[in-house]
Short mmCIF file of C-alpha atoms in Angstrom, two decimals:
data_model
loop_
_atom_site.label_atom_id
_atom_site.label_comp_id
_atom_site.label_asym_id
_atom_site.label_seq_id
_atom_site.Cartn_x
_atom_site.Cartn_y
_atom_site.Cartn_z
CA MET A 1 112.10 125.02 113.59
CA ARG A 2 110.47 125.53 110.22
CA THR A 3 107.82 122.54 109.24
CA VAL A 4 107.58 122.14 105.33
CA THR A 5 104.13 119.97 105.04
CA ILE A 6 104.54 117.06 102.94
CA TYR A 7 101.08 116.93 99.81
CA ASP A 8 101.49 113.32 98.32
CA THR A 9 99.21 113.30 95.22
CA THR A 10 100.34 109.50 94.04
CA LEU A 11 96.51 108.74 94.14
CA ARG A 12 95.75 111.14 91.61
CA ASP A 13 98.57 112.73 89.67
CA GLY A 14 100.68 109.63 90.03
CA GLU A 15 97.48 107.47 88.70
CA GLN A 16 97.87 109.88 85.63
CA MET A 17 100.90 107.83 84.68
CA PRO A 18 100.19 105.78 81.70
CA GLY A 19 99.79 102.51 82.77
CA ILE A 20 98.53 102.98 86.17
CA SER A 21 95.14 102.62 87.28
CA PHE A 22 94.54 101.75 90.91
CA PRO A 23 91.14 99.91 91.92
CA LYS A 24 89.56 101.28 94.99
CA SER A 25 91.23 98.80 97.26
CA TYR A 26 94.66 99.59 96.13
CA LYS A 27 93.94 103.23 96.37
CA ILE A 28 92.62 102.55 99.93
CA GLN A 29 95.92 99.97 100.77
CA ILE A 30 97.87 103.10 99.59
CA ALA A 31 96.46 105.67 101.72
CA LYS A 32 96.65 103.58 104.40
CA GLN A 33 100.43 103.23 103.92
CA LEU A 34 100.72 107.04 103.31
CA ASP A 35 99.15 107.81 106.52
CA LYS A 36 101.87 105.28 108.39
CA LEU A 37 104.35 107.37 106.51
CA GLY A 38 103.34 110.25 108.26
CA VAL A 39 102.13 112.19 105.15
CA ASP A 40 100.08 115.53 105.82
CA VAL A 41 97.51 115.60 103.32
CA ILE A 42 96.70 112.98 101.04
CA GLU A 43 95.03 113.66 97.47
CA ALA A 44 92.86 110.97 97.19
CA GLY A 45 91.65 111.50 93.74
CA PHE A 46 89.83 113.40 91.14
CA PRO A 47 86.03 112.56 92.83
CA ALA A 48 83.72 114.36 89.64
CA ALA A 49 86.08 111.83 87.17
CA THR A 50 84.34 108.43 87.42
CA GLN A 51 81.68 106.69 89.93
CA GLY A 52 84.46 104.56 91.05
CA GLU A 53 86.92 107.81 91.74
CA PHE A 54 84.01 109.09 94.01
CA GLU A 55 83.34 106.01 95.92
CA ALA A 56 87.19 105.60 96.62
CA VAL A 57 87.94 109.08 97.40
CA ARG A 58 85.01 108.90 99.79
CA GLU A 59 85.68 105.70 101.30
CA ILE A 60 89.46 107.53 101.87
CA ALA A 61 88.17 110.39 103.60
CA ASN A 62 86.17 108.25 105.98
CA LEU A 63 89.06 106.05 107.23
CA GLY A 64 89.91 108.16 110.07
CA LEU A 65 93.33 108.70 109.15
CA ASN A 66 95.47 111.11 110.81
CA ALA A 67 96.18 112.82 107.43
CA ARG A 68 93.87 115.07 105.80
CA VAL A 69 91.94 114.18 102.86
CA SER A 70 92.02 116.48 99.39
CA GLY A 71 90.60 116.06 96.38
CA LEU A 72 91.02 117.28 92.68
CA ALA A 73 88.00 119.66 91.29
CA ARG A 74 87.96 121.72 87.60
CA LEU A 75 86.56 124.97 88.93
CA VAL A 76 82.81 124.39 87.65
CA ASN A 77 80.27 124.02 90.76
CA GLU A 78 79.33 120.37 89.60
CA ASP A 79 82.72 119.21 90.31
CA ILE A 80 83.38 121.21 93.56
CA ASP A 81 79.94 119.51 94.93
CA ARG A 82 80.97 116.14 93.82
CA THR A 83 84.35 116.40 95.77
CA ILE A 84 82.53 117.92 98.83
CA GLN A 85 80.26 114.99 98.69
CA ALA A 86 83.26 113.02 99.04
CA ASP A 87 83.87 114.32 102.57
CA VAL A 88 87.31 115.61 101.86
CA ASP A 89 88.69 117.58 104.32
CA MET A 90 90.27 120.10 101.28
CA VAL A 91 89.11 120.49 97.97
CA HIS A 92 91.86 121.62 95.45
CA ILE A 93 90.79 123.92 92.30
CA PHE A 94 92.84 124.86 89.38
CA ILE A 95 92.61 127.08 86.28
CA SER A 96 95.02 127.81 83.77
CA THR A 97 96.66 131.11 83.77
CA SER A 98 99.61 130.73 81.32
CA LYS A 99 99.41 132.91 78.02
CA ILE A 100 99.57 129.74 75.74
CA GLN A 101 96.92 127.75 77.85
CA ILE A 102 94.58 130.60 78.23
CA GLU A 103 94.73 131.32 74.47
CA HIS A 104 94.16 127.38 73.34
CA THR A 105 92.32 125.76 76.46
CA VAL A 106 90.40 128.61 78.49
CA LYS A 107 89.45 131.33 76.25
CA LYS A 108 88.66 133.64 78.57
CA SER A 109 90.00 137.31 79.52
CA ARG A 110 92.66 137.53 82.30
CA GLU A 111 89.77 139.23 84.49
CA GLU A 112 87.49 136.82 83.95
CA ILE A 113 89.59 134.14 85.48
CA VAL A 114 90.44 135.95 88.35
CA GLU A 115 86.81 136.10 88.64
CA MET A 116 86.33 132.58 88.60
CA ALA A 117 88.83 131.66 90.62
CA VAL A 118 87.58 134.11 93.51
CA GLU A 119 84.24 132.82 93.04
CA GLY A 120 85.28 129.26 93.26
CA VAL A 121 86.87 129.40 96.71
CA GLU A 122 84.39 131.82 98.10
CA TYR A 123 81.95 128.94 97.00
CA ILE A 124 84.22 126.13 98.67
CA LYS A 125 84.59 128.28 102.02
CA SER A 126 81.12 128.76 102.33
CA HIS A 127 80.52 124.79 102.61
CA GLY A 128 82.81 125.25 105.51
CA VAL A 129 85.68 123.18 103.46
CA GLU A 130 89.89 123.98 103.33
CA CYS A 131 90.65 125.28 99.71
CA MET A 132 93.60 125.09 97.91
CA PHE A 133 94.03 127.18 94.52
CA SER A 134 96.63 126.23 91.69
CA ALA A 135 97.38 128.68 89.10
CA MET A 136 97.81 125.90 86.31
CA ASP A 137 101.36 126.23 84.41
CA ALA A 138 102.19 129.13 86.83
CA THR A 139 105.88 128.77 85.83
CA ARG A 140 105.11 130.14 82.13
CA THR A 141 102.70 132.87 83.76
CA GLU A 142 103.99 136.22 84.18
CA VAL A 143 105.05 136.84 87.72
CA GLU A 144 102.78 140.31 88.13
CA TYR A 145 99.72 138.04 86.38
CA LEU A 146 100.44 135.29 89.44
CA LYS A 147 100.79 137.77 91.78
CA THR A 148 97.39 139.60 91.12
CA ILE A 149 95.33 135.86 91.13
CA TYR A 150 97.10 134.58 94.12
CA LYS A 151 96.55 137.84 95.91
CA ALA A 152 92.71 137.83 94.66
CA VAL A 153 92.13 134.26 96.17
CA GLU A 154 93.77 135.24 99.27
CA ASP A 155 91.71 137.99 99.67
CA ALA A 156 88.61 135.38 98.85
CA GLY A 157 89.57 133.06 102.03
CA VAL A 158 91.85 130.63 100.42
CA ASP A 159 93.94 128.38 102.94
CA ILE A 160 96.78 127.89 100.76
CA VAL A 161 98.27 128.46 97.10
CA ASN A 162 99.75 125.88 94.95
CA VAL A 163 102.53 126.89 92.39
CA PRO A 164 102.62 124.10 89.83
CA ASP A 165 105.32 123.75 87.10
CA THR A 166 102.82 121.95 85.00
CA VAL A 167 105.09 120.90 81.99
CA GLY A 168 108.28 120.65 83.97
CA ILE A 169 110.27 123.66 82.35
CA ALA A 170 111.25 125.51 85.58
CA THR A 171 115.15 125.33 87.22
CA PRO A 172 116.34 125.53 90.20
CA PHE A 173 117.35 129.07 90.13
CA SER A 174 113.87 130.04 88.21
CA MET A 175 111.88 128.34 90.91
CA TYR A 176 114.00 129.85 93.83
CA GLY A 177 113.16 133.81 92.03
CA LEU A 178 109.65 132.80 91.77
CA ILE A 179 108.43 131.39 95.14
CA SER A 180 110.91 134.32 96.39
CA GLU A 181 108.82 137.09 94.96
CA LEU A 182 105.25 135.47 95.91
CA LYS A 183 106.54 135.08 99.41
CA LYS A 184 106.80 138.75 99.61
CA VAL A 185 103.31 139.60 98.36
CA LEU A 186 101.44 136.58 99.96
CA GLU A 187 100.65 135.48 103.69
CA VAL A 188 98.98 131.96 103.07
CA PRO A 189 101.38 129.25 103.12
CA VAL A 190 102.59 128.63 99.81
CA ASP A 191 102.42 124.83 98.20
CA VAL A 192 105.04 123.87 94.91
CA HIS A 193 104.19 121.03 92.49
CA CYS A 194 107.30 119.83 90.17
CA HIS A 195 107.14 117.72 87.11
CA ASN A 196 109.93 115.96 85.82
CA ASP A 197 110.03 116.60 82.18
CA LEU A 198 113.69 117.62 82.38
CA GLY A 199 114.78 115.80 85.49
CA LEU A 200 114.58 118.66 87.62
CA ALA A 201 111.33 117.98 90.19
CA VAL A 202 113.36 117.37 93.04
CA ALA A 203 115.96 120.05 92.58
CA ASN A 204 112.83 122.67 91.71
CA THR A 205 110.76 121.56 94.93
CA TYR A 206 114.14 121.76 96.94
CA ALA A 207 115.06 125.33 95.58
CA ALA A 208 111.21 126.34 96.52
CA VAL A 209 111.80 125.24 100.08
CA LYS A 210 114.91 127.15 100.34
CA ALA A 211 113.13 130.20 98.95
CA GLY A 212 110.29 129.65 101.76
CA ALA A 213 107.79 127.56 100.82
CA ASP A 214 105.65 125.79 103.09
CA GLN A 215 104.41 122.81 101.43
CA VAL A 216 105.59 120.24 98.78
CA GLN A 217 103.48 118.16 96.53
CA VAL A 218 105.10 114.83 95.58
CA THR A 219 104.59 111.05 94.79
CA ILE A 220 105.62 107.60 95.93
CA ASN A 221 108.64 106.79 93.45
CA GLY A 222 108.08 109.92 91.41
CA ILE A 223 105.48 108.49 89.52
CA GLY A 224 102.83 110.95 87.57
CA GLU A 225 102.02 112.27 84.09
CA ARG A 226 105.13 112.20 81.07
CA ALA A 227 108.22 111.88 83.33
CA GLY A 228 106.35 111.98 86.45
CA ASN A 229 106.80 114.01 89.82
CA ALA A 230 109.29 114.83 92.24
CA SER A 231 109.70 112.11 94.64
CA LEU A 232 108.72 111.76 98.43
CA ALA A 233 111.75 110.10 99.62
CA ASP A 234 114.48 112.52 97.38
CA VAL A 235 112.58 115.61 98.62
CA VAL A 236 112.30 114.72 102.12
CA ILE A 237 115.67 113.80 102.82
CA LEU A 238 116.74 116.69 101.21
CA ILE A 239 114.76 119.09 103.37
CA LYS A 240 115.28 116.85 106.38
CA ALA A 241 118.94 115.81 106.10
CA VAL A 242 120.61 118.28 104.19
CA GLU A 243 118.36 121.54 104.99
CA GLY A 244 118.18 120.58 108.36
CA LEU A 245 114.18 121.67 108.47
CA GLU A 246 111.50 119.03 109.77
CA THR A 247 108.78 116.95 107.94
CA ASN A 248 106.54 114.96 109.86
CA ILE A 249 107.70 111.71 107.85
CA LYS A 250 108.78 108.81 109.47
CA THR A 251 111.93 108.03 107.69
CA GLU A 252 112.27 104.38 108.22
CA TYR A 253 108.95 103.77 106.39
CA LEU A 254 110.43 105.23 102.84
CA VAL A 255 111.81 101.78 101.19
CA GLU A 256 108.64 99.60 102.64
CA THR A 257 106.41 102.54 100.90
CA ALA A 258 108.49 102.39 97.90
CA ARG A 259 108.15 98.76 97.28
CA LEU A 260 104.39 99.10 97.77
CA ILE A 261 104.05 100.98 94.96
CA GLU A 262 106.59 98.97 92.88
CA ARG A 263 104.57 96.07 93.53
CA LEU A 264 100.46 97.86 92.89
CA THR A 265 101.79 99.86 89.51
CA GLY A 266 104.16 96.76 88.77
CA ILE A 267 106.58 99.33 87.49
CA LYS A 268 110.18 98.76 89.01
CA LEU A 269 112.44 101.06 90.20
CA PRO A 270 116.08 101.43 88.66
CA PRO A 271 118.22 99.72 91.38
CA ASN A 272 120.56 103.23 91.02
CA THR A 273 117.34 104.99 92.48
CA PRO A 274 118.35 107.06 95.15
CA ILE A 275 117.45 106.62 98.70
CA VAL A 276 115.27 103.84 98.12
CA GLY A 277 116.72 102.08 95.17
CA ASP A 278 118.26 98.31 95.77
CA ASN A 279 121.79 99.86 95.23
CA ALA A 280 121.57 103.16 97.29
CA PHE A 281 123.44 101.83 99.76
CA SER A 282 125.36 98.54 97.93
CA HIS A 283 129.11 98.50 97.79
CA GLU A 284 131.28 96.10 95.16
CA SER A 285 134.35 98.22 94.20
CA GLY A 286 137.32 96.97 96.92
CA ILE A 287 137.89 100.99 97.45
CA HIS A 288 134.95 101.89 98.70
CA ALA A 289 134.01 98.33 100.75
CA HIS A 290 137.02 98.22 102.42
CA GLY A 291 136.51 101.60 103.40
CA VAL A 292 132.66 101.20 104.05
CA LEU A 293 133.24 98.00 106.25
CA SER A 294 135.58 100.10 108.50
CA GLU A 295 133.45 103.39 108.76
CA ALA A 296 130.16 103.59 106.77
CA THR A 297 130.84 107.46 106.17
CA THR A 298 133.80 106.98 104.11
CA PHE A 299 132.07 106.13 100.89
CA GLU A 300 128.48 107.34 102.27
CA PRO A 301 126.87 110.35 102.44
CA GLY A 302 126.53 109.96 106.35
CA ILE A 303 123.81 112.47 106.33
CA VAL A 304 121.78 109.69 105.56
CA THR A 305 121.89 105.85 106.58
CA PRO A 306 120.33 103.06 105.76
CA GLU A 307 118.75 102.28 108.67
CA MET A 308 117.08 105.95 108.81
CA VAL A 309 114.87 105.15 105.76
CA GLY A 310 114.29 101.43 105.95
CA HIS A 311 117.27 100.02 103.83
CA ARG A 312 120.12 97.71 104.26
CA ARG A 313 124.12 98.05 103.31
CA LYS A 314 125.12 95.59 101.29
CA ILE A 315 128.34 94.76 100.01
CA VAL A 316 128.22 93.32 96.43
CA VAL A 317 130.39 90.58 94.89
CA GLY A 318 132.18 91.57 91.67
CA LYS A 319 134.82 91.85 89.17
CA HIS A 320 135.74 95.12 90.94
CA ALA A 321 135.74 93.54 94.50
CA GLY A 322 138.49 93.27 96.98
CA ARG A 323 140.22 90.99 99.37
CA HIS A 324 138.43 92.54 102.03
CA GLN A 325 134.78 92.04 101.26
CA ILE A 326 135.05 88.72 99.71
CA LYS A 327 137.03 87.75 102.83
CA LYS A 328 134.57 89.06 105.20
CA LEU A 329 131.76 87.12 103.04
CA LEU A 330 133.76 84.16 103.61
CA GLU A 331 134.35 84.71 107.38
CA ASP A 332 130.44 85.38 107.54
CA ALA A 333 129.47 82.00 105.87
CA GLY A 334 132.08 80.04 108.63
CA TYR A 335 135.28 79.59 106.22
CA ALA A 336 138.36 80.30 107.44
CA VAL A 337 140.71 80.62 104.00
CA SER A 338 144.82 81.53 103.77
CA ASP A 339 145.97 84.35 101.85
CA ASP A 340 146.70 82.05 98.93
CA VAL A 341 143.59 80.34 98.91
CA LEU A 342 142.16 84.04 99.11
CA THR A 343 144.14 85.74 96.26
CA LYS A 344 143.00 82.67 94.11
CA ILE A 345 139.28 83.20 95.06
CA VAL A 346 140.08 86.96 93.96
CA ASP A 347 141.68 86.30 90.72
CA LYS A 348 138.90 83.70 89.67
CA VAL A 349 135.96 86.46 90.97
CA LYS A 350 137.61 89.51 88.62
CA GLU A 351 138.11 86.61 85.98
CA LEU A 352 134.54 85.69 85.80
CA GLY A 353 133.73 89.63 85.66
CA ASP A 354 135.46 90.22 82.88
CA LYS A 355 133.63 87.76 81.14
CA GLY A 356 130.66 89.38 81.82
CA LYS A 357 129.20 87.18 84.73
CA LYS A 358 127.33 87.89 87.27
CA ILE A 359 129.03 86.65 90.50
CA THR A 360 126.75 85.78 93.27
CA ASP A 361 127.83 84.91 97.03
CA LEU A 362 127.10 81.19 96.45
CA ASP A 363 129.93 81.19 93.73
CA VAL A 364 132.42 82.62 96.30
CA ILE A 365 131.42 79.93 98.50
CA THR A 366 131.71 77.35 96.01
CA LEU A 367 135.30 78.89 94.57
CA ALA A 368 136.49 78.33 98.56
CA GLU A 369 135.32 74.57 98.74
CA VAL A 370 136.81 73.71 95.45
CA LEU A 371 140.03 75.70 96.29
CA MET A 372 140.09 74.46 100.09
CA GLY A 373 138.83 70.55 99.25
CA GLU A 374 135.91 70.38 101.40
CA VAL A 375 132.46 70.50 100.08
CA LYS A 376 130.08 71.19 102.96
CA LYS A 377 126.88 69.49 101.48
CA GLU A 378 125.71 67.79 105.11
CA GLU A 379 125.93 71.10 106.64
CA ARG A 380 122.73 72.16 104.49
CA VAL A 381 119.62 73.18 106.52
CA ILE A 382 117.31 72.40 103.88
CA GLN A 383 117.27 69.26 102.16
CA LEU A 384 114.46 69.27 98.98
CA ASP A 385 112.69 65.84 98.52
CA GLU A 386 109.40 66.92 96.46
CA ALA A 387 108.09 70.41 94.73
CA THR A 388 104.67 70.18 93.08
CA VAL A 389 102.98 73.37 91.53
CA ILE A 390 99.60 73.47 90.25
CA THR A 391 98.59 76.63 88.08
CA GLY A 392 96.18 77.14 85.35
CA ASN A 393 93.38 78.53 83.80
CA ARG A 394 90.48 79.69 86.58
CA ILE A 395 92.87 77.86 89.27
CA THR A 396 95.09 80.02 91.90
CA PRO A 397 98.89 79.04 91.00
CA THR A 398 99.83 76.95 94.34
CA ALA A 399 102.77 75.33 95.59
CA VAL A 400 103.90 72.19 97.53
CA ILE A 401 107.01 71.94 99.09
CA ASN A 402 108.33 68.69 100.99
CA ALA A 403 111.42 68.84 102.36
CA ASP A 404 113.99 68.20 105.23
CA VAL A 405 114.43 70.88 107.80
CA ASN A 406 117.28 70.30 110.46
CA GLY A 407 116.19 66.92 110.16
CA GLU A 408 112.56 67.60 110.85
CA ARG A 409 110.35 66.39 107.86
CA LYS A 410 108.09 69.53 106.90
CA ILE A 411 105.42 70.31 103.92
CA THR A 412 104.40 73.65 103.44
CA SER A 413 101.96 75.30 100.44
CA ALA A 414 101.27 78.53 99.91
CA ILE A 415 99.88 80.48 96.56
CA GLY A 416 101.05 83.20 94.59
CA VAL A 417 100.59 85.40 91.30
CA GLY A 418 102.04 83.01 89.46
CA PRO A 419 103.66 79.35 89.59
CA VAL A 420 107.45 80.92 90.35
CA ASP A 421 105.71 83.30 93.40
CA ALA A 422 103.83 80.46 94.62
CA ALA A 423 107.17 78.39 95.04
CA LEU A 424 109.18 81.18 96.53
CA ARG A 425 106.66 81.94 98.73
CA ALA A 426 106.50 77.94 100.01
CA VAL A 427 110.33 77.62 100.19
CA ALA A 428 110.39 81.03 102.50
CA GLU A 429 107.35 79.54 104.76
CA LEU A 430 110.11 76.30 105.32
CA VAL A 431 111.78 78.74 107.40
CA GLY A 432 109.64 80.92 108.87
CA LYS A 433 108.59 84.64 107.81
CA GLN A 434 112.09 85.71 109.39
CA ILE A 435 113.38 85.29 105.69
CA ARG A 436 112.35 87.19 102.86
CA ILE A 437 113.11 87.28 99.57
CA THR A 438 114.45 90.59 98.17
CA GLU A 439 115.57 90.22 94.57
CA PHE A 440 114.72 88.05 91.95
CA ARG A 441 115.90 87.80 88.42
CA MET A 442 115.86 85.27 85.68
CA ASP A 443 117.70 85.33 82.11
CA ALA A 444 117.07 83.08 79.29
CA ILE A 445 120.46 81.04 78.48
CA THR A 446 119.57 79.82 75.24
CA GLY A 447 116.36 80.33 72.65
CA GLY A 448 113.49 77.94 71.92
CA SER A 449 110.76 76.80 74.15
CA ASP A 450 113.07 74.78 75.85
CA ALA A 451 115.26 77.77 76.99
CA LEU A 452 117.58 77.18 79.70
CA ALA A 453 116.79 79.85 82.37
CA GLU A 454 119.37 81.36 84.50
CA VAL A 455 117.58 82.39 88.43
CA TYR A 456 119.70 85.16 90.42
CA VAL A 457 117.71 85.38 93.75
CA THR A 458 118.95 86.99 97.23
CA VAL A 459 117.17 86.42 100.71
CA GLU A 460 117.62 88.27 103.88
CA ASP A 461 116.78 87.87 107.23
CA GLU A 462 115.45 90.22 109.87
CA GLU A 463 118.65 91.56 110.98
CA GLY A 464 120.04 92.70 107.50
CA ARG A 465 121.78 89.75 106.20
CA SER A 466 121.50 89.00 102.85
CA PHE A 467 123.13 86.18 100.55
CA THR A 468 122.66 86.01 97.11
CA SER A 469 122.94 82.36 94.90
CA ARG A 470 121.57 81.47 91.51
CA GLY A 471 120.15 78.23 89.97
CA ALA A 472 119.66 77.25 86.34
CA GLY A 473 117.52 74.83 84.28
CA ALA A 474 114.70 74.48 81.34
CA ASP A 475 112.38 74.45 84.31
CA ILE A 476 112.37 78.20 85.53
CA VAL A 477 110.12 76.77 88.66
CA MET A 478 112.21 74.40 89.86
CA ALA A 479 115.43 76.76 88.88
CA SER A 480 114.00 79.27 90.94
CA VAL A 481 112.87 76.87 93.96
CA ASP A 482 116.95 75.47 93.64
CA ALA A 483 118.55 79.10 93.80
CA VAL A 484 115.89 79.85 96.95
CA ILE A 485 117.01 76.73 98.48
CA ASN A 486 120.85 77.05 98.25
CA ALA A 487 120.54 80.84 99.58
CA VAL A 488 118.51 80.03 102.25
CA ASN A 489 120.83 77.31 103.22
CA TYR A 490 123.52 79.36 103.34
CA LEU A 491 122.15 82.38 105.23
CA MET A 492 120.46 79.97 107.96
CA LYS A 493 124.33 79.11 108.56
CA MET A 494 125.37 82.32 108.62
CA ARG A 495 122.53 83.01 111.33
CA SER A 496 123.84 80.23 113.28
CA ARG A 497 127.64 81.51 113.71
#
């Protein structure tokens, strides 16, 4: 079985995304997660760029990871030396080869560029280190010249050549043709690096693999220069699930890794992001939900499951919801409703949806209780007595929650990046680590400094059960606490049934 190796450049090209700058502690944390994920090569950075970058790359190189560690260097000995001094396994060198970049940036003859590339490879190999060579802007370079320079570095002892679509100009058809041509003349492995300027980075990477590429360069969540790079999750699933080839990626950690990068960059993925997005395995449409509840593959690809990538399947309530999913939600929460009551609930949910309202699980439960005339407040697992939050300049936001949990008095405390985060963590501590908050959203209902805020939260347990609730008020911290406690109460009830 053919295996395609994964070269992750989140820490180098990913960090070149405007607005992102990883401190060393973040780089080390990400490198460890990439190693856990099963990445074959981690491009840890550009050691010659800054002293901090050098130290981060060197520390990652000495972590004892299973993944090999690579560093980027310009084709000058000072850069190469600095990269080798960072203890990397591989030095990745590059030089422009397209007509436009040669004329405006390199300003050397084509023969001189080939000579420089060969000398760079030979210099690196003389130090006993692996070498990757990139012909920058390869997809705008004449194919015959690409063959010439790649053959020259192959003869010089390069370990792998990279074909970068530097400005994201390629299409799947042109990429397939280019890699096919290069594979005819090269014996060393061929790698590809695709940018997403035209939204084709994943498709181009996949086309390159179809044409015989041995390695792909990717980033977590597709972060990177301009419109970003090919997303690791998308590429790996295409390679494995669609093409039937092997990688060393442990796909069950894909969502976990994506969320880590979201948290460390502050860049939230759109919910409709393939594979790792919040909605990747969520269903609202009544027709879809009914089918999925009976057999998941009726309205999911089948070749990739939520469990395969570390995700959870969600049946979401909205104006497109049908009777089956609403009935299932109520049954899971312990409510047996008649057909007449169910019809009224479904009609009300659709009415609210038509008005642009976001319908939560708690809204459906409340409708059921009102229509059935049985409000079960006495079944609340958590009764909040007091919540105190301390925050301010040079004070770590800290929350203390005093509550009754199943008849037992509990006081919990937690710190967070802000008062809301601290409060939510303290609430989660009330019922243990098995409950986690997977989604948090806040909207202002009114304007002004005393604006009312509406908070939506989703909590999930270790078995994948989730519940969505809302809270509202002028105090956003207390609105958040109320929303989480409401959600946790019903989730705990569902767990006990």
